CSV table of C-alpha atoms in Angstrom, one decimal:
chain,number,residue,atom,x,y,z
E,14,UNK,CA,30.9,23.3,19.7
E,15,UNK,CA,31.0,24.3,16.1
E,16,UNK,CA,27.8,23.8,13.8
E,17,UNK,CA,27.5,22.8,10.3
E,18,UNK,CA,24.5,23.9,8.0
E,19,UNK,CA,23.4,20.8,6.2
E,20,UNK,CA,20.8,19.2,3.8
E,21,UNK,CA,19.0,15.7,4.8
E,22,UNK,CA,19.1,13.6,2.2
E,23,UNK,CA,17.9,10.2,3.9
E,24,UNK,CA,17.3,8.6,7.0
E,25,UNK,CA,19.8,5.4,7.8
E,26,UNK,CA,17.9,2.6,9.7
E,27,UNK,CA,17.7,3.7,12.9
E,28,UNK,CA,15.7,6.9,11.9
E,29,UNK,CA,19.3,9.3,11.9
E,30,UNK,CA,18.7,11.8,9.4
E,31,UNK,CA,22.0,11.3,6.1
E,32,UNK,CA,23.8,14.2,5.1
E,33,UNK,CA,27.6,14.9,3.7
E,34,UNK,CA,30.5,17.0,5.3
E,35,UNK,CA,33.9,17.0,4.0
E,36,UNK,CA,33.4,14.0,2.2
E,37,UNK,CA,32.0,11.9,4.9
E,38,UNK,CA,28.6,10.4,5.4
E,39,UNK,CA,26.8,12.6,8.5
E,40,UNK,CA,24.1,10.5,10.7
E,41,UNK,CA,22.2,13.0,12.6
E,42,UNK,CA,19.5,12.4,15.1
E,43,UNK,CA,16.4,14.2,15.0
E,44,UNK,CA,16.5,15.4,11.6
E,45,UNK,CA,13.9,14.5,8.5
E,46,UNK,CA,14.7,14.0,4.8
E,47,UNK,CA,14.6,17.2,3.2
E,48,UNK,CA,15.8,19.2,5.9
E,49,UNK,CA,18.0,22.1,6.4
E,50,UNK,CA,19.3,21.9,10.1
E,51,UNK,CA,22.2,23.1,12.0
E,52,UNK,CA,24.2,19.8,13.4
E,53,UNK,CA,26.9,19.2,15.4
E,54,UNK,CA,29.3,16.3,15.2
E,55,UNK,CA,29.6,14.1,17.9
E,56,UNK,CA,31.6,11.4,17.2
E,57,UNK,CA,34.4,11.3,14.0
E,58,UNK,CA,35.1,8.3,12.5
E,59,UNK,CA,37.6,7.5,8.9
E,60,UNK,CA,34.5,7.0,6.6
E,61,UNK,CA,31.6,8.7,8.4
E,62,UNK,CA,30.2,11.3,11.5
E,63,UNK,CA,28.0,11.4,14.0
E,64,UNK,CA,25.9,14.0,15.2
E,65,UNK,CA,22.5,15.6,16.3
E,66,UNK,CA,20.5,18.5,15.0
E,67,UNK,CA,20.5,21.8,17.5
E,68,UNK,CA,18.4,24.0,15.0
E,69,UNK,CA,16.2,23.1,12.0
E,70,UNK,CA,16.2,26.3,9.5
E,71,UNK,CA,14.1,24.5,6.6
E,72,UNK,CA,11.4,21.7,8.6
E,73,UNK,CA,10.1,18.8,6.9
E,74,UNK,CA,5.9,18.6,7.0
E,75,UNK,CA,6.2,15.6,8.3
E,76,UNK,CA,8.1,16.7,11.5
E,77,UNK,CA,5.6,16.8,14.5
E,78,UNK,CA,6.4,18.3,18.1
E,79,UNK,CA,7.7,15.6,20.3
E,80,UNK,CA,5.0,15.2,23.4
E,81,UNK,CA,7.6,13.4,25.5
E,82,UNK,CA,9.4,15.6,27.8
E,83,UNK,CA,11.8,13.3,27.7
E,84,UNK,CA,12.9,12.1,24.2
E,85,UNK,CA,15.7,14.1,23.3
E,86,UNK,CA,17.2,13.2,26.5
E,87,UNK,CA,15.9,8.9,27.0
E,88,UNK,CA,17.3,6.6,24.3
E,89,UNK,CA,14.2,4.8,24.2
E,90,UNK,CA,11.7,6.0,21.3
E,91,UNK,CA,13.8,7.3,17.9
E,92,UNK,CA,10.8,8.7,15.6
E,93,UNK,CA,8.7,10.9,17.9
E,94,UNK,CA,9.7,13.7,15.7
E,95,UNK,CA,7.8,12.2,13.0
E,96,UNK,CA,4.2,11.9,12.4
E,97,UNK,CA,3.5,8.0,13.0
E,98,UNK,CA,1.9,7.9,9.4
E,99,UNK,CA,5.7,8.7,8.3
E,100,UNK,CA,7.1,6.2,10.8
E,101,UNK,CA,5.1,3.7,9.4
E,102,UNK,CA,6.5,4.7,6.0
E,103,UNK,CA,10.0,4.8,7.4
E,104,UNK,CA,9.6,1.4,9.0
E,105,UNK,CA,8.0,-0.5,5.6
E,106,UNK,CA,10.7,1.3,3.5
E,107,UNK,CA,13.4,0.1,5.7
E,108,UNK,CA,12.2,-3.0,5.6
E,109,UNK,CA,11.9,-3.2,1.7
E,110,UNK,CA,15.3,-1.0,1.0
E,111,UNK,CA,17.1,-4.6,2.8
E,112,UNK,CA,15.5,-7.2,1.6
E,113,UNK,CA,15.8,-5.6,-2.5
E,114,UNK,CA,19.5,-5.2,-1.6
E,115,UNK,CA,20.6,-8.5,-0.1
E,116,UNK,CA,18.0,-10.6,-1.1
E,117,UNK,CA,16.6,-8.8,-4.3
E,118,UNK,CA,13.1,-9.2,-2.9
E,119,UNK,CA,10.5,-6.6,-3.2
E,120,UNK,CA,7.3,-8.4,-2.8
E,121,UNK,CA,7.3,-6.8,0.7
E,122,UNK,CA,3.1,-5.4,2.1
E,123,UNK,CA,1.9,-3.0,3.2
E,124,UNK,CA,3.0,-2.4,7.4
E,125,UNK,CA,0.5,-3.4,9.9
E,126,UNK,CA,0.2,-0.4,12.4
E,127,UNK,CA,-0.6,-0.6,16.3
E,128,UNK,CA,-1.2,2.2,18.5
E,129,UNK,CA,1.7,4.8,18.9
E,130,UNK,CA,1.2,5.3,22.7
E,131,UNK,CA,0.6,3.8,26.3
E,132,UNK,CA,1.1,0.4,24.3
E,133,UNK,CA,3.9,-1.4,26.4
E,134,UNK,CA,2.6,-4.1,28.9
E,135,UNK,CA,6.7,-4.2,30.6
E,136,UNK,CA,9.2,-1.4,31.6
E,137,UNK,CA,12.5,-1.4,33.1
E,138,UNK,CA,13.0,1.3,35.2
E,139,UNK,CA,17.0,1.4,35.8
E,140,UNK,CA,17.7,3.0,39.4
E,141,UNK,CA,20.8,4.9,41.1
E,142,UNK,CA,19.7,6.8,43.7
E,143,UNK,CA,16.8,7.9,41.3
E,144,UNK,CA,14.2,6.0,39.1
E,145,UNK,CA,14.0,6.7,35.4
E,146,UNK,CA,16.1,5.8,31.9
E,147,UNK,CA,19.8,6.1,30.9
E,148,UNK,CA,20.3,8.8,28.5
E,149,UNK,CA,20.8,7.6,24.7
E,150,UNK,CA,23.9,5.5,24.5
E,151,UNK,CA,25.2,6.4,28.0
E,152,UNK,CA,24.4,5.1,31.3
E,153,UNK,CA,23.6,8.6,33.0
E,154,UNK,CA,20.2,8.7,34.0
E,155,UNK,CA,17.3,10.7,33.3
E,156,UNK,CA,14.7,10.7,36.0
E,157,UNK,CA,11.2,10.4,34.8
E,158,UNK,CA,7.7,11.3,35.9
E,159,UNK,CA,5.8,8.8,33.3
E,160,UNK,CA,7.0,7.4,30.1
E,161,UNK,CA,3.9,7.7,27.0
E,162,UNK,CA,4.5,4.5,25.3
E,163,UNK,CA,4.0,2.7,28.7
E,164,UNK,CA,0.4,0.8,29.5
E,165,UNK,CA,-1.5,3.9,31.6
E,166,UNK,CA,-0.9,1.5,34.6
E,167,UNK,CA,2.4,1.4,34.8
E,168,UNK,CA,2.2,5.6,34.9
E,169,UNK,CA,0.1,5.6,38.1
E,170,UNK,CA,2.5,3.9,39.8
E,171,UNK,CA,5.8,5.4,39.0
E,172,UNK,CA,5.3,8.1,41.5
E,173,UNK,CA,4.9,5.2,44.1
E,174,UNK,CA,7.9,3.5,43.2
E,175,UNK,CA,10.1,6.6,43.6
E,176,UNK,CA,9.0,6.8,47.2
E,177,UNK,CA,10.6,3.4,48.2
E,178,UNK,CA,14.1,3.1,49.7
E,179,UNK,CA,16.2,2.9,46.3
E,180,UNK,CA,19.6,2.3,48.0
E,181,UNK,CA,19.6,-1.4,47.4
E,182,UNK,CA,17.6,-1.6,44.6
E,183,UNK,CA,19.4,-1.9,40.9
E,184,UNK,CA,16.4,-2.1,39.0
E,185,UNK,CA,12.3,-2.6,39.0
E,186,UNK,CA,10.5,-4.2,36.5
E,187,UNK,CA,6.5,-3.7,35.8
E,188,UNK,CA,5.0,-6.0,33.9
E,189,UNK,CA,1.0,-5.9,33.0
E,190,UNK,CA,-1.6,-8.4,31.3
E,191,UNK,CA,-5.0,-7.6,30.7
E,192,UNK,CA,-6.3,-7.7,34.5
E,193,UNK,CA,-3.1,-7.9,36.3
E,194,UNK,CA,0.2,-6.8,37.2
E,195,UNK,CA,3.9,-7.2,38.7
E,196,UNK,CA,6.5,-5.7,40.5
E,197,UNK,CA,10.0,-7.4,39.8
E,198,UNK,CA,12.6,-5.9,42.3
E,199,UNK,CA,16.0,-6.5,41.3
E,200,UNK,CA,18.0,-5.5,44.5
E,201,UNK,CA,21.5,-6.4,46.1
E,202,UNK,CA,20.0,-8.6,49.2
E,203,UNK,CA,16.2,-9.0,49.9
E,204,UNK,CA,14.6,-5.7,51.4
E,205,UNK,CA,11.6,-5.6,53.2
E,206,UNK,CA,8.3,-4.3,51.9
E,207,UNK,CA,4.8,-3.1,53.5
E,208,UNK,CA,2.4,-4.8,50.2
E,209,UNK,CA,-0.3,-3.2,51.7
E,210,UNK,CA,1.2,-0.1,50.3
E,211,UNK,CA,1.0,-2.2,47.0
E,212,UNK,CA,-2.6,-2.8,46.2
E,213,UNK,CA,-2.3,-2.2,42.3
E,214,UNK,CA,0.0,-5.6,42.0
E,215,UNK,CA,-1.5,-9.0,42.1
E,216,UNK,CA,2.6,-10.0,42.8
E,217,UNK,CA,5.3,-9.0,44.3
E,218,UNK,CA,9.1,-10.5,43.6
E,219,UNK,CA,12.3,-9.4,45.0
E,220,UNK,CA,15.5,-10.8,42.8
E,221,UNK,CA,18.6,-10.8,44.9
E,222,UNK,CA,20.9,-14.3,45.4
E,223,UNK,CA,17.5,-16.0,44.1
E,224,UNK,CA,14.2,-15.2,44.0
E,225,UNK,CA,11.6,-14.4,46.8
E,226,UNK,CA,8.0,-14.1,46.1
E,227,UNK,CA,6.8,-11.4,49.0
E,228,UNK,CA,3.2,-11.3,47.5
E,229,UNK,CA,1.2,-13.2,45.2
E,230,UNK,CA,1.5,-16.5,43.4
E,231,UNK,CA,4.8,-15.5,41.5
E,232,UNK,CA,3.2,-14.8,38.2
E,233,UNK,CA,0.6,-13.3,36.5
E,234,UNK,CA,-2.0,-14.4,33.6
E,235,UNK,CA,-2.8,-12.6,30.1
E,236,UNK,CA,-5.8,-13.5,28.2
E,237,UNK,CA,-6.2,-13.4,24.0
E,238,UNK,CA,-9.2,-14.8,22.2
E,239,UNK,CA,-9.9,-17.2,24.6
E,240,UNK,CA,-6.4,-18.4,25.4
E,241,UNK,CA,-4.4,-18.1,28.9
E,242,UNK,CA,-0.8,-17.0,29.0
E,243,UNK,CA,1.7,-17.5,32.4
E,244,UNK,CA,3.6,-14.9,32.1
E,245,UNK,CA,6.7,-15.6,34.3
E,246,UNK,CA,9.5,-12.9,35.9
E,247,UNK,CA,11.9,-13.4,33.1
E,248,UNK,CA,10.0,-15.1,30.9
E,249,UNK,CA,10.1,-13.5,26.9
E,250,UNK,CA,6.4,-12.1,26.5
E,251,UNK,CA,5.9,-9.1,23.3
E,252,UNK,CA,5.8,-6.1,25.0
E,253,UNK,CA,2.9,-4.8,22.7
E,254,UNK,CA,-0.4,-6.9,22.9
E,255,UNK,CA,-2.4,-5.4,20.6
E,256,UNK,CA,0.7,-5.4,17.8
E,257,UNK,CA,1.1,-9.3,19.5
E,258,UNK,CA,-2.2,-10.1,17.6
E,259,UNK,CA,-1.8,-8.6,14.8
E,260,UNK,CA,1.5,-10.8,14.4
E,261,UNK,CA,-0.1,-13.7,15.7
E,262,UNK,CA,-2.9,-13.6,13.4
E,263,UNK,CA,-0.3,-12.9,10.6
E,264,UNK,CA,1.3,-16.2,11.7
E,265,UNK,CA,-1.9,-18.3,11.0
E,266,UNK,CA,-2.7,-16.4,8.3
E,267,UNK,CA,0.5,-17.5,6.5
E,268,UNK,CA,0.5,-21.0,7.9
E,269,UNK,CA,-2.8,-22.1,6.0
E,270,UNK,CA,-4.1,-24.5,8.4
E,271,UNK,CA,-6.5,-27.2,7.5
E,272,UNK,CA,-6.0,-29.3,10.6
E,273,UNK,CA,-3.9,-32.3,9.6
E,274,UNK,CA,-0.3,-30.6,9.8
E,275,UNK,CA,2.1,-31.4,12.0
E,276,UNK,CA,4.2,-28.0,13.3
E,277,UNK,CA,7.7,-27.5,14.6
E,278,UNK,CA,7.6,-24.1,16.8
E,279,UNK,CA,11.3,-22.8,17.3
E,280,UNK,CA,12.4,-20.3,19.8
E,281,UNK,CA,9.1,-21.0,21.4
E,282,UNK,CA,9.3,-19.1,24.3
E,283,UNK,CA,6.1,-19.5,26.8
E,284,UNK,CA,4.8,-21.6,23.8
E,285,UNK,CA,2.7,-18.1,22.5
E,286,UNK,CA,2.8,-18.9,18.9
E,287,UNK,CA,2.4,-22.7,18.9
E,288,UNK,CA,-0.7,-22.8,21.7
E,289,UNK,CA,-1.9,-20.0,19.4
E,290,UNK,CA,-1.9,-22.2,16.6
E,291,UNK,CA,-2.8,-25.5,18.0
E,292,UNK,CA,-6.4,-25.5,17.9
E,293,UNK,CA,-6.1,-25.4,14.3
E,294,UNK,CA,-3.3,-28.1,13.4
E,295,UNK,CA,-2.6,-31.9,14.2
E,296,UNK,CA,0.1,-31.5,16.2
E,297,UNK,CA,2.3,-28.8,17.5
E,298,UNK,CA,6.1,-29.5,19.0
E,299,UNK,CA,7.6,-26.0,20.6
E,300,UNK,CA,11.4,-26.2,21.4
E,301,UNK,CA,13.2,-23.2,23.5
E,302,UNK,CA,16.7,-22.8,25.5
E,303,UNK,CA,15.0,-20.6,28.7
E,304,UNK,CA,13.7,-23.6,31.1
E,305,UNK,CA,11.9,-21.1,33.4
E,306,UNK,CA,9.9,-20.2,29.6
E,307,UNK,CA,9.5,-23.6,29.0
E,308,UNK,CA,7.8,-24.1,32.8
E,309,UNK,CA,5.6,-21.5,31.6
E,310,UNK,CA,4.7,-23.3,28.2
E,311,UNK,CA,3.8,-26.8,29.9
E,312,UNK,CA,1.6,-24.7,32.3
E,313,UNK,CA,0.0,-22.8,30.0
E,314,UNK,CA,-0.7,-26.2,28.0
E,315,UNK,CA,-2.9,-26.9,31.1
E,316,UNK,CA,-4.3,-24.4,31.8
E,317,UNK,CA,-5.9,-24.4,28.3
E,318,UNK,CA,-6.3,-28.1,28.6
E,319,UNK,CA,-4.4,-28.8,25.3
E,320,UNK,CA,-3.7,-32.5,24.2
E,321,UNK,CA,-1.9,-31.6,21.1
E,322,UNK,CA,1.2,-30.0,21.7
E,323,UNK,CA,4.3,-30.6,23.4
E,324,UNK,CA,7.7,-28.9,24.4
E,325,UNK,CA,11.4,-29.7,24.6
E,326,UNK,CA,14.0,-27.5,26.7
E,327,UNK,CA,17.0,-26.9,25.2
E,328,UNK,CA,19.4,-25.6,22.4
E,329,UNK,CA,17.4,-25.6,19.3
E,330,UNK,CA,20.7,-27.2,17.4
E,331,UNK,CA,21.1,-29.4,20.0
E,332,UNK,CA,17.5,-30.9,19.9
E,333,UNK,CA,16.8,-30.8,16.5
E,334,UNK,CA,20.3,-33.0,16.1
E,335,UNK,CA,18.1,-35.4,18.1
E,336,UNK,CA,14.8,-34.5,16.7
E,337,UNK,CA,11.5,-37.4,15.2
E,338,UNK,CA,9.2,-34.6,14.8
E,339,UNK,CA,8.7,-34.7,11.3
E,340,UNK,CA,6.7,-30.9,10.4
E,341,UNK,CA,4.6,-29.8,7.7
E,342,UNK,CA,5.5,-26.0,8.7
E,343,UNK,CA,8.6,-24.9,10.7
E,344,UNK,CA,8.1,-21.7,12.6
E,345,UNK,CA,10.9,-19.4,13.9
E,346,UNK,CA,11.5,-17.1,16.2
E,347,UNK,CA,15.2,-16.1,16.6
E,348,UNK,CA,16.3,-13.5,18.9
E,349,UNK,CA,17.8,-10.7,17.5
E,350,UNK,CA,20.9,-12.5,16.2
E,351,UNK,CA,18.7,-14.9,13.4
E,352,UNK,CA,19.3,-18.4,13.0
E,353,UNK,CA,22.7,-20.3,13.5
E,354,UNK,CA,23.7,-21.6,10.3
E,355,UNK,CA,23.3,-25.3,11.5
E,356,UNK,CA,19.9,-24.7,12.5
E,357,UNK,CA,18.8,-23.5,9.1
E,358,UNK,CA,20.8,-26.7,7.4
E,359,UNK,CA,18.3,-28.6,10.0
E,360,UNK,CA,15.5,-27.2,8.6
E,361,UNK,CA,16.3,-27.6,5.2
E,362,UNK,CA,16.6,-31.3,5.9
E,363,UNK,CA,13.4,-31.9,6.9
E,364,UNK,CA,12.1,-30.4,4.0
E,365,UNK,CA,9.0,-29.0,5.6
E,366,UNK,CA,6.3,-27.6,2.5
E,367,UNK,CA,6.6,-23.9,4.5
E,368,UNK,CA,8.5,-21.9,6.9
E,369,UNK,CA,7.1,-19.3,8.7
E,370,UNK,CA,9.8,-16.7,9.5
E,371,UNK,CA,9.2,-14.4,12.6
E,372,UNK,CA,12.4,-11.5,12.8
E,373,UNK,CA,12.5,-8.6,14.9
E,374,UNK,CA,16.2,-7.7,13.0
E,375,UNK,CA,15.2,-7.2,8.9
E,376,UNK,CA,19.2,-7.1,8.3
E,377,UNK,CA,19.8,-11.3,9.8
E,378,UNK,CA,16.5,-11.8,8.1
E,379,UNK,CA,18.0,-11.0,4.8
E,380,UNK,CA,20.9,-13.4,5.9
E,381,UNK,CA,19.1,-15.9,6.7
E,382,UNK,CA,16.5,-15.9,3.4
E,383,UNK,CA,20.1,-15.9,1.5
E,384,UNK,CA,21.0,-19.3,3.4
E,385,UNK,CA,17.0,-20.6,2.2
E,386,UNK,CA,17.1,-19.5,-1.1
E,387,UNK,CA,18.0,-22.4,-2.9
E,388,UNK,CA,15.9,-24.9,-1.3
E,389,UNK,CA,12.7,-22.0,-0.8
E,390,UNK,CA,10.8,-19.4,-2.4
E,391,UNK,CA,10.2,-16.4,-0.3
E,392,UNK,CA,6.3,-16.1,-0.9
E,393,UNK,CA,5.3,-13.0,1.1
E,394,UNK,CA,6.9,-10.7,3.8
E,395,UNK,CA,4.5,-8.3,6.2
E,396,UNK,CA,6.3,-5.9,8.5
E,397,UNK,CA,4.3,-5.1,11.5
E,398,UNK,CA,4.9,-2.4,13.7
E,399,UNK,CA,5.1,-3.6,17.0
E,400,UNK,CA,7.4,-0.8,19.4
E,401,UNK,CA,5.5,2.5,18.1
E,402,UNK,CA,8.0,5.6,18.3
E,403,UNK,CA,11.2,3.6,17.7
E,404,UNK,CA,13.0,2.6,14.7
E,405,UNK,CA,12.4,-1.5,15.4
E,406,UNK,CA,10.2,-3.0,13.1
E,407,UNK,CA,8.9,-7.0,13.2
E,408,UNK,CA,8.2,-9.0,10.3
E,409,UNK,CA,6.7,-11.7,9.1
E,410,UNK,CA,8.1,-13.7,6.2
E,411,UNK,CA,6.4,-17.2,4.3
E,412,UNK,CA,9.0,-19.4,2.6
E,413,UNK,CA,7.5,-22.3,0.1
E,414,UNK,CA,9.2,-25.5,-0.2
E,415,UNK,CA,10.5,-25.3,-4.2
């Protein structure tokens, strides 16, 4: 395969190094603005290549030896090339180059960091015939003995989950809380399991046609400053607990609270946010799609014996057509994809005095601030770094009712 001595001039979004060839723009992975590195293209399209670095002649200082023995192989961490000071930088200047272009915002702080390893609470291990991750932007996989960004726990028992019969197994999920943990089995009929050879989880669940607990009350419990958490199979929980808090606190931070306002909690999920919040506002009203998340919020209401909040299952367009809840703060939560259009014309209706914006995507933030804009001022936006060693970065954004 023929190699092409370039110059980094940038790094795109996603952490791939810029460079020109033959008139194209060249996205290389593993390569750091200002170096000089052999590449190879990979994929040719009309306005642009694709490519990765096999030899860096002139190295950037910020360029670090990658601990995983893994990473140039596993698509799941993007920066570990880079010191995580740099990522940091990376992330917050990604986060300001968007907004200044498509919203002409820079009023963007500085990035709240987390720890850079053994920070993920859940991992999907994907199996065929092996356990481990698909290769970056394939589904070959790569067989792994541990996996650094995942909580220490979840490493000791890797070694043990390789040893069971993988032949109807598709994949296993493990997800962790503070003093517990799960195995999620997601197989092609219900296999049978000794659990005594499975001391380390609290529960055990085998997905097939439907789901079978084979250990355990079917769920597991978190704790944060005093609050209890249901954390479900499927339900959405942040993978990162400490960078959870530090978004969290973010959250109430920006929402001002002096007890007497009423708040509308969209995308609720398990009700995280708005139970969270609740000991500090009048009133809180969570909406979310995911009914099995929404068993979880109405038992984690109880189990923190909460009075003052409430949740609705279903569509958030669909329920806030229907909607009396009248908020003093909106807070969203959109998946990846931002807000639907009609949602954001909801929200605008009920004029509430602040919005509190919660994105995991910067680029449908910017969309959606556009859609805002003329009925709100976009007071302050905090990107917090949630999924160390990858090019994802969450944010936090405060809107002001003009």
């Amino acid at each position: 395969m023929e190699k092409f001595l370039v110059s980094i001039e940038n790094l795109d979004h996603y952490a791939r190094g810029i460079a020109h060839l033959d008139g194209k723009i060249f996205f290389i992975e593993n390569a750091l603005v200002g170096e000089n590195v052999l590449a190879c293209v990979d994929k040719s399209k009309k306005n642009f290549l694709e490519g990765h670095s096999t030899d860096i002649k002139k190295s950037s200082i910020e360029r670090v030896e990658p601990i995983c023995p893994y990473y140039f192989l596993c698509g799941g961490c993007s920066t570990m090339h880079m010191n995580y000071e740099s990522s940091l930088r990376f992330k917050e200047n990604k986060v300001k180059e968007v907004l200044k272009k498509f919203c002409n915002y820079d009023n963007v702080k500085s990035i709240i960091p987390t720890k850079g390893l053994y920070y993920r609470n859940k991992v999907t291990f994907q199996v065929n015939g092996e356990l481990g991750f698909y290769k970056n932007k394939t589904y070959d996989l790569v067989e792994i003995d541990k996996c650094l960004i995942a909580d220490k726990r979840i490493n000791f028992v890797i070694e043990k989950l390789k040893k069971l019969d993988l032949t109807l197994i598709d994949k296993i999920v493990v997800r962790t809380t503070k003093n517990e943990m799960m195995l999620i089995l997601y197989t092609k009929k219900v296999i049978k399991l000794n659990i005594n050879d499975f001391n380390e989880f609290d529960t055990i669940i085998c997905i097939a046609d439907t789901k079978y607990i084979l250990k355990g009350k079917g769920y597991i419990i978190d704790e944060i400053n005093n609050l209890k958490y249901i954390i479900s199979p499927t339900s959405f929980y942040q993978v990162n607990t400490e960078g959870m808090i530090n978004l969290y606190d973010k959250v109430l931070e920006y929402c001002d609270l002096k007890g007497n306002e009423n708040v509308l909690d969209l995308y609720c999920g398990t009700g995280t946010i708005g139970i969270y919040l609740s000991k500090y506002a009048k009133k809180v009203f969570g909406i979310e799609i995911n009914k099995e998340a929404i068993s979880d919020a109405f038992k984690n209401k109880e189990i923190n014996n909460l009075n003052n909040i409430e949740f609705k299952s279903g569509d958030v367009k669909d329920v806030l057509k229907q909607n009396k809840f009248i908020p003093d703060i909106v807070i969203v939560d959109p998946p990846r994809a931002g807000l639907d259009k009609s949602v954001i014309e909801k929200i605008i209706l009920l004029k509430p005095k602040k919005i509190i914006y919660v994105s995991c995507d910067v680029v449908t933030l910017a969309r959606d601030l556009n859609l805002f804009k003329e009925n709100y001022d976009i007071a302050e936006v905090t990107p917090v770094d949630m999924f160390a060693e990858t090019y994802h970065v969450e944010c936090v954004c405060v809107l002001n009712l003009i």
